[in-house]
Amino acid sequence: MPSSVEKNKYWEDTNEEIINSAMIVRITFFIALPLDNL
């Protein structure tokens, strides 16, 4: 079983990945939506 420190590190990395992918999705939408409206 992983120690709590390892678990926290894992969750920090996972949260960063989730935040990064959410930002990419948002940026993609912001770019795509105006193009759709043209």
Short mmCIF file of C-alpha atoms in Angstrom, two decimals:
data_model
loop_
_atom_site.label_atom_id
_atom_site.label_comp_id
_atom_site.label_asym_id
_atom_site.label_seq_id
_atom_site.Cartn_x
_atom_site.Cartn_y
_atom_site.Cartn_z
CA MET A 1 0.00 0.00 0.00
CA PRO A 2 1.46 3.41 -0.92
CA SER A 3 2.45 5.76 1.86
CA SER A 4 0.36 8.90 2.36
CA VAL A 5 3.21 11.02 0.97
CA GLU A 6 3.31 8.98 -2.24
CA LYS A 7 -0.47 9.13 -2.44
CA ASN A 8 -0.46 12.92 -2.05
CA LYS A 9 2.19 13.26 -4.75
CA TYR A 10 0.12 11.06 -7.04
CA TRP A 11 -3.00 13.14 -6.46
CA GLU A 12 -1.12 16.40 -7.03
CA ASP A 13 0.19 15.08 -10.36
CA THR A 14 -3.26 13.81 -11.33
CA ASN A 15 -4.92 17.10 -10.42
CA GLU A 16 -2.38 19.02 -12.49
CA GLU A 17 -3.07 16.75 -15.47
CA ILE A 18 -6.82 17.25 -15.06
CA ILE A 19 -6.41 21.04 -14.81
CA ASN A 20 -4.10 21.10 -17.84
CA SER A 21 -6.47 19.07 -19.99
CA ALA A 22 -9.42 21.20 -18.84
CA MET A 23 -7.52 24.32 -19.89
CA ILE A 24 -6.71 22.79 -23.28
CA VAL A 25 -10.39 21.91 -23.79
CA ARG A 26 -11.43 25.46 -22.84
CA ILE A 27 -8.88 27.06 -25.14
CA THR A 28 -9.99 24.75 -27.96
CA PHE A 29 -13.62 25.76 -27.41
CA PHE A 30 -12.75 29.47 -27.30
CA ILE A 31 -10.91 29.11 -30.61
CA ALA A 32 -13.47 26.79 -32.24
CA LEU A 33 -16.66 28.64 -31.28
CA PRO A 34 -15.87 31.93 -33.09
CA LEU A 35 -14.80 29.92 -36.16
CA ASP A 36 -18.15 28.11 -36.02
CA ASN A 37 -19.99 31.42 -35.99
CA LEU A 38 -18.28 32.74 -39.11
#
